[in-house]
PDB file of C-alpha atoms in Angstrom:
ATOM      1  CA  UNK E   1     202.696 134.315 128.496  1.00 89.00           C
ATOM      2  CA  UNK E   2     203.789 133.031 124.900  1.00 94.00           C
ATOM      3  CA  UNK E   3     207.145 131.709 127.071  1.00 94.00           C
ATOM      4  CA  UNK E   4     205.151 129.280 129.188  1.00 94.00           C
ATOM      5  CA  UNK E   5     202.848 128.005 126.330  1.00 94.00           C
ATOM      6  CA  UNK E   6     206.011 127.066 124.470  1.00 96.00           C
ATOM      7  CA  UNK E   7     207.252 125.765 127.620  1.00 96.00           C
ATOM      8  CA  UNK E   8     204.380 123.359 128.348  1.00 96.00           C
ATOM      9  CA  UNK E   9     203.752 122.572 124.535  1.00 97.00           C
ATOM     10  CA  UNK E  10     207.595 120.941 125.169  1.00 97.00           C
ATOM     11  CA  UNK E  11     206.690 119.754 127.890  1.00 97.00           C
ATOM     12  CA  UNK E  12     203.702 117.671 126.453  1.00 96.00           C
ATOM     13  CA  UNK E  13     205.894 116.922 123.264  1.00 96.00           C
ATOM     14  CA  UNK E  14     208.404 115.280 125.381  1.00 95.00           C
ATOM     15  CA  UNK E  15     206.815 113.341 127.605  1.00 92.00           C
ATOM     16  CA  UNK E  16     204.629 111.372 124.957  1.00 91.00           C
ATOM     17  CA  UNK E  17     208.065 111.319 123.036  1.00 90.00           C
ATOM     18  CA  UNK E  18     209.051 109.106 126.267  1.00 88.00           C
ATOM     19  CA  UNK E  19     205.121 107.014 126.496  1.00 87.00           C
ATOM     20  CA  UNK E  20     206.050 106.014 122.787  1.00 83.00           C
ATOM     21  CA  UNK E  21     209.337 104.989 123.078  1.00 83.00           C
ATOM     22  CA  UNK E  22     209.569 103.275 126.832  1.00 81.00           C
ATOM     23  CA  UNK E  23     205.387 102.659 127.110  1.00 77.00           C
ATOM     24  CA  UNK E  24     204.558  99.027 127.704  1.00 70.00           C
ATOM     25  CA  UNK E  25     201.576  99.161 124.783  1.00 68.00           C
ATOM     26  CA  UNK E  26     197.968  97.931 126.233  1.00 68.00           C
ATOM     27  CA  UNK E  27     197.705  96.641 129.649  1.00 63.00           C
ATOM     28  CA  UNK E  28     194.388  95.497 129.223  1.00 67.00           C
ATOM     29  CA  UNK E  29     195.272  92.987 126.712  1.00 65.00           C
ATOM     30  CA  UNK E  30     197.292  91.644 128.208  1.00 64.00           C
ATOM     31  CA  UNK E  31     194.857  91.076 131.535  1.00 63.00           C
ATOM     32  CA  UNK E  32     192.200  89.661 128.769  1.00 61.00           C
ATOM     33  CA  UNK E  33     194.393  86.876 127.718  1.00 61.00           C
ATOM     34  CA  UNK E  34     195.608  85.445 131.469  1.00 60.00           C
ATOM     35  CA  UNK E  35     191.825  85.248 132.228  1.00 55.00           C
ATOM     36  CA  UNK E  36     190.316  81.773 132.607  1.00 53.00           C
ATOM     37  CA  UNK E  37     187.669  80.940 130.005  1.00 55.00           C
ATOM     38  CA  UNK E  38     186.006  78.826 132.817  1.00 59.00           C
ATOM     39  CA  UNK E  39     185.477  78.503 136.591  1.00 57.00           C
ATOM     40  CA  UNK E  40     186.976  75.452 138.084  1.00 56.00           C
ATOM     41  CA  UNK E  41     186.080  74.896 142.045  1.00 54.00           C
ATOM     42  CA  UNK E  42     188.262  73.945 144.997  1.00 56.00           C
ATOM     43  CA  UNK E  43     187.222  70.373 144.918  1.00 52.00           C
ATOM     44  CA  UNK E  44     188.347  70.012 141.090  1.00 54.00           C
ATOM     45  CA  UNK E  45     191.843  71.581 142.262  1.00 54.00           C
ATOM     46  CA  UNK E  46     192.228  69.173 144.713  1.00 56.00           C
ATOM     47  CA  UNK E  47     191.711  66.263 142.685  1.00 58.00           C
ATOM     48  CA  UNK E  48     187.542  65.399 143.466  1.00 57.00           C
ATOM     49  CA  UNK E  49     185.205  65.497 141.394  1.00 59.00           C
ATOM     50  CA  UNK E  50     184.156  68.661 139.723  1.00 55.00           C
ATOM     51  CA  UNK E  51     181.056  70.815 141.871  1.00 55.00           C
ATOM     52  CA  UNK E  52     180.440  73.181 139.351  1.00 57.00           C
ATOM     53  CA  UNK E  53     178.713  71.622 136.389  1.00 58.00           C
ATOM     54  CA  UNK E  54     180.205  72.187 132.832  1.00 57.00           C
ATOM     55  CA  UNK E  55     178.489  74.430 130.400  1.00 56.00           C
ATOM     56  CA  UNK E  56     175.809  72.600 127.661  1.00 59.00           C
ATOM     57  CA  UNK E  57     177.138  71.585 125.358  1.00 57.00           C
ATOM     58  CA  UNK E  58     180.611  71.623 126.378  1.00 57.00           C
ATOM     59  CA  UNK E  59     183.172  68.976 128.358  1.00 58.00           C
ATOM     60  CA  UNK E  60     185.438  70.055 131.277  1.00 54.00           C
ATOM     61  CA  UNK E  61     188.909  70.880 130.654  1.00 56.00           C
ATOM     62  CA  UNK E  62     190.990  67.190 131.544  1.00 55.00           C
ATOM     63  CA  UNK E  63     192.860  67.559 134.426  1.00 51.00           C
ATOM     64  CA  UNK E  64     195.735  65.389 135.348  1.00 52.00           C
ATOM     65  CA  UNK E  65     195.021  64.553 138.948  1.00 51.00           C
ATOM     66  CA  UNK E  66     196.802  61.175 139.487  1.00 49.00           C
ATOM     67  CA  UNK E  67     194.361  59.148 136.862  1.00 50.00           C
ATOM     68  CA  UNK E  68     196.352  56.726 134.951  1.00 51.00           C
ATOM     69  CA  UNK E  69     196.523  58.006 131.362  1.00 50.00           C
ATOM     70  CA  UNK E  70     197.959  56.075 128.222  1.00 52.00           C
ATOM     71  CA  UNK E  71     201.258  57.280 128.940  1.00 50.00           C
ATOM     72  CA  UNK E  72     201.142  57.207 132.913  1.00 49.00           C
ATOM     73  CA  UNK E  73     200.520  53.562 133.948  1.00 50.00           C
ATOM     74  CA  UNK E  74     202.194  53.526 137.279  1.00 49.00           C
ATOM     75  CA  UNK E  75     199.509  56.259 138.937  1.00 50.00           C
ATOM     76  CA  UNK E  76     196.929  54.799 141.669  1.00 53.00           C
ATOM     77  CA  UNK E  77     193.717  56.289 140.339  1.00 52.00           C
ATOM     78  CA  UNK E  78     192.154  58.457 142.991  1.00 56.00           C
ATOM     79  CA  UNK E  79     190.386  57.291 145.902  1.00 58.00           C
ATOM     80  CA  UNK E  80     186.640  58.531 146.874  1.00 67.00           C
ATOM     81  CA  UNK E  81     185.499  62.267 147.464  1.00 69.00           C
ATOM     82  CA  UNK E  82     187.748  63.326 150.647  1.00 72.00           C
ATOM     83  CA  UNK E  83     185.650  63.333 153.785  1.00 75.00           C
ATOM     84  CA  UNK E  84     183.115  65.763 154.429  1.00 73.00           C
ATOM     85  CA  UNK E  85     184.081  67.668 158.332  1.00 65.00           C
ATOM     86  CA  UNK E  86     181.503  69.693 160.002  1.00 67.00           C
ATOM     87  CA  UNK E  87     182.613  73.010 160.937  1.00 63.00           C
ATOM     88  CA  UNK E  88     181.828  72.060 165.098  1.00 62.00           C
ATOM     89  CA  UNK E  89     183.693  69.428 165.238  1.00 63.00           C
ATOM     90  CA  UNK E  90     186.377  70.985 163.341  1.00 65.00           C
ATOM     91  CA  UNK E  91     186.605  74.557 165.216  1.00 67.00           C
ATOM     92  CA  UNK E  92     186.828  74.119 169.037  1.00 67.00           C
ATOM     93  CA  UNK E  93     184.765  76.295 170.842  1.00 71.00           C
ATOM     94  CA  UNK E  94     187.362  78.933 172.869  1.00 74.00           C
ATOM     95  CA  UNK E  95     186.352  80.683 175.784  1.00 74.00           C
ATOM     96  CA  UNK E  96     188.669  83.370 177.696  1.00 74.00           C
ATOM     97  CA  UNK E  97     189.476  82.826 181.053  1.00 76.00           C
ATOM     98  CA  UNK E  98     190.080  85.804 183.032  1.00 74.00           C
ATOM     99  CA  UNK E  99     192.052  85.186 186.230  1.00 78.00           C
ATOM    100  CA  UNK E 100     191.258  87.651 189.269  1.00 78.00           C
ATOM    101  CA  UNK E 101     188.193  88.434 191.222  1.00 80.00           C
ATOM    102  CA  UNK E 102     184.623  88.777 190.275  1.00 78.00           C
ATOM    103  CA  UNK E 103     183.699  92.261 188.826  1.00 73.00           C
ATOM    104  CA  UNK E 104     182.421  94.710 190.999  1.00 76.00           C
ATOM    105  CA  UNK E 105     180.586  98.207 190.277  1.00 73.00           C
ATOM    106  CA  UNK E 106     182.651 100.762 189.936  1.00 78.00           C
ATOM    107  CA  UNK E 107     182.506 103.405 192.986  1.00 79.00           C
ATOM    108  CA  UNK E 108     180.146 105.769 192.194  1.00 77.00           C
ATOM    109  CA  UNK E 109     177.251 102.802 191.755  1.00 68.00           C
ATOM    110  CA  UNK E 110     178.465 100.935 194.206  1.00 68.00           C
ATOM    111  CA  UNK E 111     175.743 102.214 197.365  1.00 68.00           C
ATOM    112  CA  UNK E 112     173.518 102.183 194.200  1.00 66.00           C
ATOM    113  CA  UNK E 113     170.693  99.125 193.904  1.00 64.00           C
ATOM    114  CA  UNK E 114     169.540  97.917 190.728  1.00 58.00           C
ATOM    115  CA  UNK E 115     166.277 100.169 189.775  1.00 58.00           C
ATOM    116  CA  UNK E 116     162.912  97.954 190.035  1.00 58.00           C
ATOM    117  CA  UNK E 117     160.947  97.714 187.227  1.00 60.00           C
ATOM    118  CA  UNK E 118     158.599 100.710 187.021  1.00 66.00           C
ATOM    119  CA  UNK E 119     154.718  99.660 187.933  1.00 68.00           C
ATOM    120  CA  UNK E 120     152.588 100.502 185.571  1.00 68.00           C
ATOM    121  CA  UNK E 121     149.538 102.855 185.331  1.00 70.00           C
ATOM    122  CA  UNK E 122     146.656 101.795 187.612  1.00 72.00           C
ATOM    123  CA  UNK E 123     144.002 100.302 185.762  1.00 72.00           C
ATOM    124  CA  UNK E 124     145.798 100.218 182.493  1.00 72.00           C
ATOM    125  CA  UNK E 125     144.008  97.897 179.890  1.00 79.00           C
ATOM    126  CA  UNK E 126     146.411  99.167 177.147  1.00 83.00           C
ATOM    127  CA  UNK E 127     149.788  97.785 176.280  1.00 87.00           C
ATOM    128  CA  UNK E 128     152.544  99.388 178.641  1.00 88.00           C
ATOM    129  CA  UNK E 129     155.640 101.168 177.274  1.00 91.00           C
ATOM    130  CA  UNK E 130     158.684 102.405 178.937  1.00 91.00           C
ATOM    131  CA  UNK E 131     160.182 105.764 178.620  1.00 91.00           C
ATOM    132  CA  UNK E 132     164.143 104.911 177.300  1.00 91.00           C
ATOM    133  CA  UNK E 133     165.322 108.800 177.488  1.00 89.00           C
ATOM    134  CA  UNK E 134     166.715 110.589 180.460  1.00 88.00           C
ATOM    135  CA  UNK E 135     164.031 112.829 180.898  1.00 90.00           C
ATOM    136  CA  UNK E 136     161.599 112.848 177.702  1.00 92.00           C
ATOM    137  CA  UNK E 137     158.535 116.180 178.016  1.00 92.00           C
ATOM    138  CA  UNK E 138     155.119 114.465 177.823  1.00 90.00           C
ATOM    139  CA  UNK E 139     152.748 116.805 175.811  1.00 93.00           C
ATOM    140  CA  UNK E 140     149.327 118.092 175.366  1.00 93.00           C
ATOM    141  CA  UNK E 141     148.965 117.189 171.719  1.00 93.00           C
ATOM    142  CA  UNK E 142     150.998 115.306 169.105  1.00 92.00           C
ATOM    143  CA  UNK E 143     153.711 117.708 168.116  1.00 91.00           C
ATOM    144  CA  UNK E 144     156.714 119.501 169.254  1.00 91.00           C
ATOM    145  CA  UNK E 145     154.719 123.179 169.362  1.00 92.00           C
ATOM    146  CA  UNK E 146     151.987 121.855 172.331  1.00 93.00           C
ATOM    147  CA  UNK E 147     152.672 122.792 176.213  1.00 93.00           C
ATOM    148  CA  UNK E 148     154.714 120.469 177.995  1.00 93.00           C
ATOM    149  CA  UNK E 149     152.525 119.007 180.833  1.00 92.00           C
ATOM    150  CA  UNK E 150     155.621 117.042 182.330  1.00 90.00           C
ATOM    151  CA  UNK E 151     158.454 115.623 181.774  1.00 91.00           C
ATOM    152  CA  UNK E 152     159.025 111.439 182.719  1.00 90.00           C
ATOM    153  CA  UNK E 153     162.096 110.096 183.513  1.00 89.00           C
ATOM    154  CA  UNK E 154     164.100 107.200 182.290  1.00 88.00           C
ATOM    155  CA  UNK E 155     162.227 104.040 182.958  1.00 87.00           C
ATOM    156  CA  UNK E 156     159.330 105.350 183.520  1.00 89.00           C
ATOM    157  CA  UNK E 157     156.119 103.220 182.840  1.00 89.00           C
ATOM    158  CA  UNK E 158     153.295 104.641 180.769  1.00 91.00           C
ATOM    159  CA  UNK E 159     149.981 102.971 179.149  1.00 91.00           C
ATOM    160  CA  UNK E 160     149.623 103.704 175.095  1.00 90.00           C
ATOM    161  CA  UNK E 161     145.979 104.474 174.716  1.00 90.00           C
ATOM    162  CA  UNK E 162     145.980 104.302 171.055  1.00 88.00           C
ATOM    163  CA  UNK E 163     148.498 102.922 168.369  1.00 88.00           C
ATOM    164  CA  UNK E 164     151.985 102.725 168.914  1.00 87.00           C
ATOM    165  CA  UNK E 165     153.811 102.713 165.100  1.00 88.00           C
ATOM    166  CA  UNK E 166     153.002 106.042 164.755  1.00 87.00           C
ATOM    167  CA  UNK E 167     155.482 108.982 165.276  1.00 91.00           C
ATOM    168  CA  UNK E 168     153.871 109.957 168.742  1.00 93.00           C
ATOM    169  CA  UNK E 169     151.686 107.790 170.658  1.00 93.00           C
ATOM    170  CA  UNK E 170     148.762 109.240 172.611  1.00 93.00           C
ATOM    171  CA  UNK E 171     149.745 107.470 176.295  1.00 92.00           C
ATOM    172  CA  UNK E 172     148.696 107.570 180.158  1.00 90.00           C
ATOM    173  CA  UNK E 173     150.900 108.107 182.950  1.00 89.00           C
ATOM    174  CA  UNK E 174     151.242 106.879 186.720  1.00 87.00           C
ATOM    175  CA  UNK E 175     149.768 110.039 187.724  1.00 87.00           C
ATOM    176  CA  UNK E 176     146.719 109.477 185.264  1.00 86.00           C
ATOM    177  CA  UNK E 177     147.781 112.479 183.401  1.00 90.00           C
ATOM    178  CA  UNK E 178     147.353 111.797 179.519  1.00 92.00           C
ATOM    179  CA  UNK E 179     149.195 113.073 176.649  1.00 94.00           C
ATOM    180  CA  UNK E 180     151.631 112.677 173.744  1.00 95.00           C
ATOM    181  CA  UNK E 181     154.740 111.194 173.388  1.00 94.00           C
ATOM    182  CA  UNK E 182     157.972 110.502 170.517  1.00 93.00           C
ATOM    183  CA  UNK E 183     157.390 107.393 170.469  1.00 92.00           C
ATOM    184  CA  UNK E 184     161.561 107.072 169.182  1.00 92.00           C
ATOM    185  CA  UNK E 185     161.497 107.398 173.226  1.00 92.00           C
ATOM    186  CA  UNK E 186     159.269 104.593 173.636  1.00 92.00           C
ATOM    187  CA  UNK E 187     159.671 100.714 174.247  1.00 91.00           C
ATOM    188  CA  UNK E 188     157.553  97.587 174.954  1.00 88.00           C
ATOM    189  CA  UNK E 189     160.777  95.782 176.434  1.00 86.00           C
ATOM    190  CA  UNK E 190     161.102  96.609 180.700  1.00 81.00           C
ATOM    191  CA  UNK E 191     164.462  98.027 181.541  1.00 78.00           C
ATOM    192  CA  UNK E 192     167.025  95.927 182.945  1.00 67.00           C
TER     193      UNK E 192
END
């Protein structure tokens, strides 16, 4: 035991021998200096005027853009803001083409007709939901532990007779039976 505490004390002694030595001091200063005091936009890099207005009480850094100066006669000053494209007219539009034949169902919906939308309750006055589930139980009361009077399949088209925000709605189906519902399982939109 005291041969691997000495062991690991020289292990610890060594290697910050080595940070001391061959260690490059603090990073972070050196990231603090490099950093620009202030934001310049694109349109000031590329020789526009500046977007971004300076700070009060302060003038933006001088940039030598092409301006004449004292010393730099010969330089065309620039010309006006560059032109301002809108993205449509600069982005084409591109749309796939596909070569081959239409698309077709595959085989096992292919005898298959698209499903009518579900007709709802006679005599509903209430708003009409669909079911969206495979096969959702419609129950006596408004929780999980009533009897299941029937289950109504995917589709299916059912009256709300009271509110439907609430976590089951009290609904009405074909059949005129009436009970709960999840309404996570119910939707105003018709299925497709």
């Amino acid at each position: 035991m005291i041969r691997l505490l000495v062991l690991m004390s020289a292990t610890l002694v060594a290697l910050y021998a080595v940070m001391s030595v061959y260690g490059a001091g603090d990073p972070r200063a050196q990231r603090q200096q490099t950093a620009s005091p202030t934001p310049r936009s694109a349109a000031q890099d590329a020789g526009a005027r500046d977007l971004i207005a300076p700070p009060e009480g302060r003038t933006p850094p001088a940039t030598n853009s092409g301006a004449p100066t004292a010393g730099n006669t010969s330089a065309e000053a620039p010309s006006s803001a560059p032109e301002v494209v809108s993205v449509a007219a600069q982005t084409p539009q591109r749309v796939q083409q596909f070569p081959g034949p239409a698309l077709r169902p595959s085989p096992e919906y292919a005898g298959q007709e698209q499903q009518a939308v579900a007709a709802p309750p006679p005599g509903a006055q209430g708003p009409i939901l669909y079911v969206t589930g495979n096969s959702v139980n419609f129950r006596a009361g408004p929780s999980t532990g009533d009897r299941v009077i029937g289950a109504l399949g995917q589709g299916a088209a059912v009256e709300a007779l009271g509110p439907t925000d609430g976590a089951w709605v009290n609904i009405r189906d074909t059949s005129g039976r009436i009970g709960y519902m999840s309404g996570q399982f119910l939707t105003s939109n018709a299925p497709n």
